[in-house]
PDB file of C-alpha atoms in Angstrom:
ATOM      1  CA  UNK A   1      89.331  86.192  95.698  1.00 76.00           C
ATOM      2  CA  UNK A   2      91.386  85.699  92.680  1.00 82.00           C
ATOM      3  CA  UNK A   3      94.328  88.744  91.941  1.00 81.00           C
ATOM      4  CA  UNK A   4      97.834  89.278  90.196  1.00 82.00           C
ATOM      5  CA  UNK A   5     100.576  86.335  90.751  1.00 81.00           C
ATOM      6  CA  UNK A   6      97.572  83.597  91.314  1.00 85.00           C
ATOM      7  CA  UNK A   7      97.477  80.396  89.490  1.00 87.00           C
ATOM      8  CA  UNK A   8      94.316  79.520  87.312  1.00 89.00           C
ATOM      9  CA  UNK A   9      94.279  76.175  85.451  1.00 90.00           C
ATOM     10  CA  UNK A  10      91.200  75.784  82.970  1.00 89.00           C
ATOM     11  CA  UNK A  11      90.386  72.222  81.533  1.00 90.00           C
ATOM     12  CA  UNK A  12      88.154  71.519  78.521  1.00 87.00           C
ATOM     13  CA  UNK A  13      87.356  67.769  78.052  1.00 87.00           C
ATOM     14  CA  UNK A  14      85.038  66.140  75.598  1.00 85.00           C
ATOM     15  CA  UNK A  15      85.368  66.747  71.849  1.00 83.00           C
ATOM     16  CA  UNK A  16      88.231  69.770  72.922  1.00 82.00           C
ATOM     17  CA  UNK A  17      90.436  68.782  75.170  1.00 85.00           C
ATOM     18  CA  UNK A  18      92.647  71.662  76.443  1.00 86.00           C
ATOM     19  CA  UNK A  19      94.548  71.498  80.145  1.00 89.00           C
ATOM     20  CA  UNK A  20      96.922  74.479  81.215  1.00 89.00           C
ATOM     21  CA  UNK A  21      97.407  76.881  83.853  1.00 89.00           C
ATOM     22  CA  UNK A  22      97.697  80.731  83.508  1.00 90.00           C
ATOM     23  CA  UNK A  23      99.032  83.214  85.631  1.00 89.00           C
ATOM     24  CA  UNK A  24      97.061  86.455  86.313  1.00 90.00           C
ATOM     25  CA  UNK A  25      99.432  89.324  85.445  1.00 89.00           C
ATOM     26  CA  UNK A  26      99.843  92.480  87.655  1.00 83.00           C
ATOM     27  CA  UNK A  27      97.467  93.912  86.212  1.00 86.00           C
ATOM     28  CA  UNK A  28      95.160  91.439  86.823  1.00 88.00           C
ATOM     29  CA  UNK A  29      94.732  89.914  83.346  1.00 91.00           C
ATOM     30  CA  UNK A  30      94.986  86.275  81.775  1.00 90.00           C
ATOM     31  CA  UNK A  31      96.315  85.638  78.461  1.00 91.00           C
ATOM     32  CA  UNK A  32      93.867  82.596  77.156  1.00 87.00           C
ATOM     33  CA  UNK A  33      94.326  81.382  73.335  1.00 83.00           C
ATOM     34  CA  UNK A  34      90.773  82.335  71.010  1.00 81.00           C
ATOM     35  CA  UNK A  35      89.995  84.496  73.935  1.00 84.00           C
ATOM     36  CA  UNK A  36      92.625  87.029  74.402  1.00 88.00           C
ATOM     37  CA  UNK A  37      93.273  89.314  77.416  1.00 90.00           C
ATOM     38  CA  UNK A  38      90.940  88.270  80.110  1.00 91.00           C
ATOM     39  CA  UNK A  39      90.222  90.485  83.119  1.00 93.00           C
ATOM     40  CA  UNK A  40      89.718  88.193  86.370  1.00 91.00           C
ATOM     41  CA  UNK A  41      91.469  90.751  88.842  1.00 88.00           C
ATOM     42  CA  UNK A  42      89.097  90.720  92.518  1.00 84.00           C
ATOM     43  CA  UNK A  43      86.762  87.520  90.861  1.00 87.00           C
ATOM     44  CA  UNK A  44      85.798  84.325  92.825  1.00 85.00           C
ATOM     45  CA  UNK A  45      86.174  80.665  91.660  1.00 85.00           C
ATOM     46  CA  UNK A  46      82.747  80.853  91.022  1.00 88.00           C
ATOM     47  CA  UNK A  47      82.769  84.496  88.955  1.00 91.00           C
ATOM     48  CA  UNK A  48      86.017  83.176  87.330  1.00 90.00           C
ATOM     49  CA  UNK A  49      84.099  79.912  86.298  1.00 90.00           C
ATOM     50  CA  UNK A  50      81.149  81.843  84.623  1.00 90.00           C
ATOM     51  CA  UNK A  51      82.539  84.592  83.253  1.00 91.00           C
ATOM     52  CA  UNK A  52      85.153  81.839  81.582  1.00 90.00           C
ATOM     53  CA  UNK A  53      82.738  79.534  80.280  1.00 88.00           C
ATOM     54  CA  UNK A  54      80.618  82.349  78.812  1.00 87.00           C
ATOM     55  CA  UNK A  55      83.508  83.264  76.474  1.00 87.00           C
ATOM     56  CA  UNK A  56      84.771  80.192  76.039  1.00 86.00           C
ATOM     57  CA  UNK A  57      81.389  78.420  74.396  1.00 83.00           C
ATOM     58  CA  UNK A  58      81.624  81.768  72.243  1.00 83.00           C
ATOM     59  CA  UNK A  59      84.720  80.219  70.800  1.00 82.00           C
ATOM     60  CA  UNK A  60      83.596  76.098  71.366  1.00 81.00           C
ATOM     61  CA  UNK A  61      79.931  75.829  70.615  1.00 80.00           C
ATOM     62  CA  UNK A  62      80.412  72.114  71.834  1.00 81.00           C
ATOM     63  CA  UNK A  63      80.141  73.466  75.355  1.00 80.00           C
ATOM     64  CA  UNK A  64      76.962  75.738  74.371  1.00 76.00           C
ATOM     65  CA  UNK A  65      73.688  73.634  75.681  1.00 73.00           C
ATOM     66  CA  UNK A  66      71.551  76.045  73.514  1.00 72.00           C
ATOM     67  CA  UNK A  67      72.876  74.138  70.969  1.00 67.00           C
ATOM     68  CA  UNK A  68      71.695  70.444  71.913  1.00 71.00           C
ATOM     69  CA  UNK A  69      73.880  68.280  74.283  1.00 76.00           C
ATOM     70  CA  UNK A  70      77.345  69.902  74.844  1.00 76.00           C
ATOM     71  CA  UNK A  71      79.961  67.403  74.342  1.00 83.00           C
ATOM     72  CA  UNK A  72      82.673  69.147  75.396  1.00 84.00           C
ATOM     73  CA  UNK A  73      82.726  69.795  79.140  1.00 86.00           C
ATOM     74  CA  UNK A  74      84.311  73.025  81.146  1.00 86.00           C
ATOM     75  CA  UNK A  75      86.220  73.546  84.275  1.00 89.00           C
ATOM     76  CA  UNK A  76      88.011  76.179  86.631  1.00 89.00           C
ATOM     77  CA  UNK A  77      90.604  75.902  89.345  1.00 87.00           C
ATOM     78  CA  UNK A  78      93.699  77.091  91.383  1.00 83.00           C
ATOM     79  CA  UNK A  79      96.755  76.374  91.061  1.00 80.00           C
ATOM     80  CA  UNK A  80      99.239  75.299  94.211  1.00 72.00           C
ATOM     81  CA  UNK A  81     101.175  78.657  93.672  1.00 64.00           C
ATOM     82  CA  UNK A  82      97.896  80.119  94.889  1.00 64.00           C
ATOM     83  CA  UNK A  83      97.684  78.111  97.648  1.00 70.00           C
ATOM     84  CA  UNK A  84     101.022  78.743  98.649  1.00 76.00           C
ATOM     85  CA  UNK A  85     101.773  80.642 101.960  1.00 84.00           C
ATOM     86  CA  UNK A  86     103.168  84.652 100.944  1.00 85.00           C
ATOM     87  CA  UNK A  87     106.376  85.975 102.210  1.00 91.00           C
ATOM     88  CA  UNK A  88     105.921  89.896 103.535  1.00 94.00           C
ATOM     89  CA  UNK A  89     108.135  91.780 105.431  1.00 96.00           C
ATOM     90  CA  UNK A  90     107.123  93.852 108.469  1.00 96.00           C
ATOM     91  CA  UNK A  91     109.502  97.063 109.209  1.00 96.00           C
ATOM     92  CA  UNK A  92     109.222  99.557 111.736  1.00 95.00           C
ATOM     93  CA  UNK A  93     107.863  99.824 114.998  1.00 96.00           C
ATOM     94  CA  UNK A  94     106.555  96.732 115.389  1.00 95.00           C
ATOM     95  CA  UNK A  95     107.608  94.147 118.382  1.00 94.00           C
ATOM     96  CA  UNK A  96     109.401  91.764 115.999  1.00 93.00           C
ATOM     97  CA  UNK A  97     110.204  92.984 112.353  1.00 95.00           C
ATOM     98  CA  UNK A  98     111.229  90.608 110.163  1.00 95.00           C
ATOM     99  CA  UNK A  99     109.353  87.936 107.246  1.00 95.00           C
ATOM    100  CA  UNK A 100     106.341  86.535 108.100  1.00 94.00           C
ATOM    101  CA  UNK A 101     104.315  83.799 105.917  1.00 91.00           C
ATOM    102  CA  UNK A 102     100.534  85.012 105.635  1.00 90.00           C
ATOM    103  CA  UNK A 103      97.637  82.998 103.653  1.00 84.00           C
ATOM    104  CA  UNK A 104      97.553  83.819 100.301  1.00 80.00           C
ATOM    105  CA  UNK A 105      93.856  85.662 100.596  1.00 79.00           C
ATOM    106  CA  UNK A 106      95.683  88.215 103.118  1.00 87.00           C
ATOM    107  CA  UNK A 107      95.189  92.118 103.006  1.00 90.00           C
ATOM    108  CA  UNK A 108      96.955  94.773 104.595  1.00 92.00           C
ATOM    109  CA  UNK A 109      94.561  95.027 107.422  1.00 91.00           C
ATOM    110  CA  UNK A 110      94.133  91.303 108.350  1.00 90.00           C
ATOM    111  CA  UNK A 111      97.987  91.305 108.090  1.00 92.00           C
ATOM    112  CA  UNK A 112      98.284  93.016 111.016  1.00 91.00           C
ATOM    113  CA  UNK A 113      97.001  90.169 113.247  1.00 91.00           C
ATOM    114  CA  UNK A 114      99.384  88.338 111.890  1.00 91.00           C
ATOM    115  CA  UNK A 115     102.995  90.516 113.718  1.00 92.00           C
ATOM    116  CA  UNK A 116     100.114  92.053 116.992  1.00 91.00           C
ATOM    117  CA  UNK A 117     100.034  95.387 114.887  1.00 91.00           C
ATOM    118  CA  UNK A 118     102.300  98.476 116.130  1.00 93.00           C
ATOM    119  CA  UNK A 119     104.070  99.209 119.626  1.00 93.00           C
ATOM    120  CA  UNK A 120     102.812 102.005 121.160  1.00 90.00           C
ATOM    121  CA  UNK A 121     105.116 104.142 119.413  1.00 92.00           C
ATOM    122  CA  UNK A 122     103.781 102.927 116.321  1.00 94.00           C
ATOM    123  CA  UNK A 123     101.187 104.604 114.283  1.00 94.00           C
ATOM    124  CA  UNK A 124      97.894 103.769 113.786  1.00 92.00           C
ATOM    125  CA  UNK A 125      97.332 106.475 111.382  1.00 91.00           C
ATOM    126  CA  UNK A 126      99.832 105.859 108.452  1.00 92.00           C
ATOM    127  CA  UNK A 127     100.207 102.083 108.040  1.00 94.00           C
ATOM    128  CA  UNK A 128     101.943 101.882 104.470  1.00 95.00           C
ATOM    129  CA  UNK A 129     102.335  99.224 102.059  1.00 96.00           C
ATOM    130  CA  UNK A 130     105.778  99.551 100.012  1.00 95.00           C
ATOM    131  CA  UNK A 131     106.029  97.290  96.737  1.00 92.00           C
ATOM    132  CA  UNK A 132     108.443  97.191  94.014  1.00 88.00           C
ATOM    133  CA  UNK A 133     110.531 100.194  96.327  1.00 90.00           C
ATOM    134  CA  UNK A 134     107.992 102.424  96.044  1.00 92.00           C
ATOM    135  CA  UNK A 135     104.726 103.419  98.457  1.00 94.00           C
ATOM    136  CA  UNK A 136     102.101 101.601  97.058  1.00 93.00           C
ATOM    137  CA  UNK A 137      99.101 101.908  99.884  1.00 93.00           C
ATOM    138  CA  UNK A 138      98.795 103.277 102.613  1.00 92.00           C
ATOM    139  CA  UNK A 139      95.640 102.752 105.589  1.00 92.00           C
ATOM    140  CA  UNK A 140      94.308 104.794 108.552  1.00 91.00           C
ATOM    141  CA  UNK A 141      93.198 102.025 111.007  1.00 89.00           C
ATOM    142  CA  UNK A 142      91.396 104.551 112.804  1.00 87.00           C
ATOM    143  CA  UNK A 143      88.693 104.374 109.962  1.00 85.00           C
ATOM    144  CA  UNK A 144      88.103 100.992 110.871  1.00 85.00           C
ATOM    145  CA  UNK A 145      87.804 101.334 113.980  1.00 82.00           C
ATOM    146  CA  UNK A 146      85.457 104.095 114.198  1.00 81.00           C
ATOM    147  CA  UNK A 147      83.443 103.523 110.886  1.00 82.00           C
ATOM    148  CA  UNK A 148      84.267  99.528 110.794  1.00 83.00           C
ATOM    149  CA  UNK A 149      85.175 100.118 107.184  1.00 82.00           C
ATOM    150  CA  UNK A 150      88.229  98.706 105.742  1.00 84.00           C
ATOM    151  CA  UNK A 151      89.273 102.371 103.508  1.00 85.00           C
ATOM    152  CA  UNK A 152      91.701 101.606 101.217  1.00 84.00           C
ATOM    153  CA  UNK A 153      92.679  97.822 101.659  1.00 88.00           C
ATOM    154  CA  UNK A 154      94.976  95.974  99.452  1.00 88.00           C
ATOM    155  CA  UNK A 155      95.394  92.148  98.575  1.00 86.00           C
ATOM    156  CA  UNK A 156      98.916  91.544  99.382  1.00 89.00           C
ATOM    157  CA  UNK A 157     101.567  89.995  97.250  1.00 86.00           C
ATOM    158  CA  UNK A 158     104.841  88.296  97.437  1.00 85.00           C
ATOM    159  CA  UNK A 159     107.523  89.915  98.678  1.00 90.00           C
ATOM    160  CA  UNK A 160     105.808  93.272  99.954  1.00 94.00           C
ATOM    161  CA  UNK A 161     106.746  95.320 102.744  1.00 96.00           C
ATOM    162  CA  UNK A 162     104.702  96.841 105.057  1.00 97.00           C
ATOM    163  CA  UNK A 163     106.059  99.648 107.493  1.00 97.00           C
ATOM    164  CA  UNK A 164     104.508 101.287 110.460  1.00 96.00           C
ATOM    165  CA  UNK A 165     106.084 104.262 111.337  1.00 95.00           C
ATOM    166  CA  UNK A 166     106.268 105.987 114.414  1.00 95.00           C
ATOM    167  CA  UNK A 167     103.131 108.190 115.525  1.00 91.00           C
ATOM    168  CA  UNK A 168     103.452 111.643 115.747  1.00 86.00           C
ATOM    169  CA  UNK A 169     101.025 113.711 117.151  1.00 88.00           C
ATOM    170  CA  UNK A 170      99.142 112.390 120.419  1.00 91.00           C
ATOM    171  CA  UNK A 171      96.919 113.799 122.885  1.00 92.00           C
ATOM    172  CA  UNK A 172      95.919 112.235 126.308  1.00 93.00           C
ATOM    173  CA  UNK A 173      91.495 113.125 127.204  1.00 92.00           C
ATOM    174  CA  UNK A 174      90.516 111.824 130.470  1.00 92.00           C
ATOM    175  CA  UNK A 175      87.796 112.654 132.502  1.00 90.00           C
ATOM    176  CA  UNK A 176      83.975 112.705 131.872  1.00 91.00           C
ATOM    177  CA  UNK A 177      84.018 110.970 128.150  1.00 91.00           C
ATOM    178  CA  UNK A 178      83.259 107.397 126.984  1.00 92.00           C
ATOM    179  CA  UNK A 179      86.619 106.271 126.178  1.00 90.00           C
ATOM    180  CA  UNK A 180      89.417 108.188 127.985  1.00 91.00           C
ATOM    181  CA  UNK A 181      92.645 107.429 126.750  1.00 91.00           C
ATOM    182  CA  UNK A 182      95.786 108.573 124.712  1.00 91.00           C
ATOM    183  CA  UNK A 183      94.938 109.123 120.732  1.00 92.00           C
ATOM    184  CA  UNK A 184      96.969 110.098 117.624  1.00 92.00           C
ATOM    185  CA  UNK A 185      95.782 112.695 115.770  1.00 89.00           C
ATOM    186  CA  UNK A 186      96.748 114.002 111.959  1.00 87.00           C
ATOM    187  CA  UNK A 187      97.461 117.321 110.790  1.00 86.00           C
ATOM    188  CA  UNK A 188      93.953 119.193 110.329  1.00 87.00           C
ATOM    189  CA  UNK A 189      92.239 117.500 112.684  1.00 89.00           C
ATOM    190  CA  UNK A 190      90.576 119.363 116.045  1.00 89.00           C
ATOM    191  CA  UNK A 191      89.282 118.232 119.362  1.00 88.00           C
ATOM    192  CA  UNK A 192      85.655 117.747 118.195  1.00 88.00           C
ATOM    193  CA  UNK A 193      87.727 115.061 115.897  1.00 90.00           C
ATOM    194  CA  UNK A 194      89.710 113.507 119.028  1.00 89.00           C
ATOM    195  CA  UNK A 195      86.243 113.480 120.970  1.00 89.00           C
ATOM    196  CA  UNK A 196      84.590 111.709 118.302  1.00 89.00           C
ATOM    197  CA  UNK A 197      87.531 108.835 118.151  1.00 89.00           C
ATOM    198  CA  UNK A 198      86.968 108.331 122.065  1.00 90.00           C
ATOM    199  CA  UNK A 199      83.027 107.840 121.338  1.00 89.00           C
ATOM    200  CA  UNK A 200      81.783 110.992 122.441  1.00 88.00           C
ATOM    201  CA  UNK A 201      81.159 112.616 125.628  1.00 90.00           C
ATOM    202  CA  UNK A 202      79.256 111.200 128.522  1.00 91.00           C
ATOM    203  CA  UNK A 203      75.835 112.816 129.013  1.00 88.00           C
ATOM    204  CA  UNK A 204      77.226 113.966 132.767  1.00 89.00           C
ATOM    205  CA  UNK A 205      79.797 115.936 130.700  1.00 89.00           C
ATOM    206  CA  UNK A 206      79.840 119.929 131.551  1.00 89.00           C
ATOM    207  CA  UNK A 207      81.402 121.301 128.474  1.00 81.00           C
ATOM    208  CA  UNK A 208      81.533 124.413 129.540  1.00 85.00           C
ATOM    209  CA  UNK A 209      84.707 123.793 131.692  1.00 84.00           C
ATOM    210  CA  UNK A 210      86.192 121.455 129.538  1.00 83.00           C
ATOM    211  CA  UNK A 211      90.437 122.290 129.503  1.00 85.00           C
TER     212      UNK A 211
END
């Protein structure tokens, strides 16, 4: 998936010949001569390459087929800035903060694999991404693993941080429920809430005398 700092080089052989590489701006556009502003932000190779070559033949009919045998010819690819490994840097309670090189596909979720994720003391709950000095995402990794849906993710770029502060509110459930152990929980959430992260109660459970 293509996004902002990513290096795009387009050649046209044949009766045009044009070779150059463009970088996709932060916000996600290319800058492309007869074309203008291009938006590739969260494309493929292979969306890039069609959605390219449909403008372009707009503005080269040598590369349109309708129009007999092109004889100009049309490719796509990425530059080694976008195959370059990212630098990110990991605050906060994490075993070992510091700058870490990740692919450059990496998101804020699949970054965490990269550092093990928080300590203990780390949240779960408020996983923020800061960039250009200013909060810029922010995840609950609880979503994910209760829903297996990734709310919120962000592409990471050069040079981000990504702080995991410590958790806050916890609560320990033990006893007769599928998944008894210590959870965070946010402001405005209940116990039906907490119960629901531990994967409900166990059909032996007596609510009743829950305490």
């Amino acid at each position: 998936v293509i996004g902002p700092g990513d290096e795009v080089i387009m050649m046209l052989w044949g009766e045009t010949e044009i070779n150059k590489s463009y970088t996709i701006t932060r916000d996600g556009y290319v800058f492309i001569p007869n074309l203008g502003q291009v938006f590739v932000n969260g494309l493929t190779l292979e969306k890039l390459e069609k959605k390219l070559f449909k403008l372009l033949k707009k503005a080269y009919s040598s590369l349109d087929p309708a129009n007999g045998l092109p004889t100009t010819f049309f490719s796509v690819s990425l530059g080694s800035v976008t195959l370059k490994p990212i630098r990110v840097f990991v605050l906060g309670e994490v075993e070992q903060p510091g700058a870490y090189s990740l692919k450059p596909s990496a998101t804020l979720f699949s970054s965490l694999f990269y550092f093990n994720g928080p300590k203990t003391t780390g949240s779960l709950r408020e996983i923020k991404l800061i960039r250009n000095k200013k909060e810029f995402a922010k995840i609950d990794y609880y979503d994910y693993l209760t829903t297996g849906k990734m709310k919120g993710d962000v592409r990471l770029q050069r040079d981000d941080v990504i702080f995991i502060p410590p958790r806050k509110n916890t609560v320990s459930l033990s006893g007769r429920i599928n998944n008894p152990k210590i959870y965070e929980f946010s402001d405005g959430e209940d116990l039906l809430d907490v119960i629901e992260f531990a994967g409900g109660l166990k059909s032996s459970t007596f609510l009743k005398r829950a305490q």
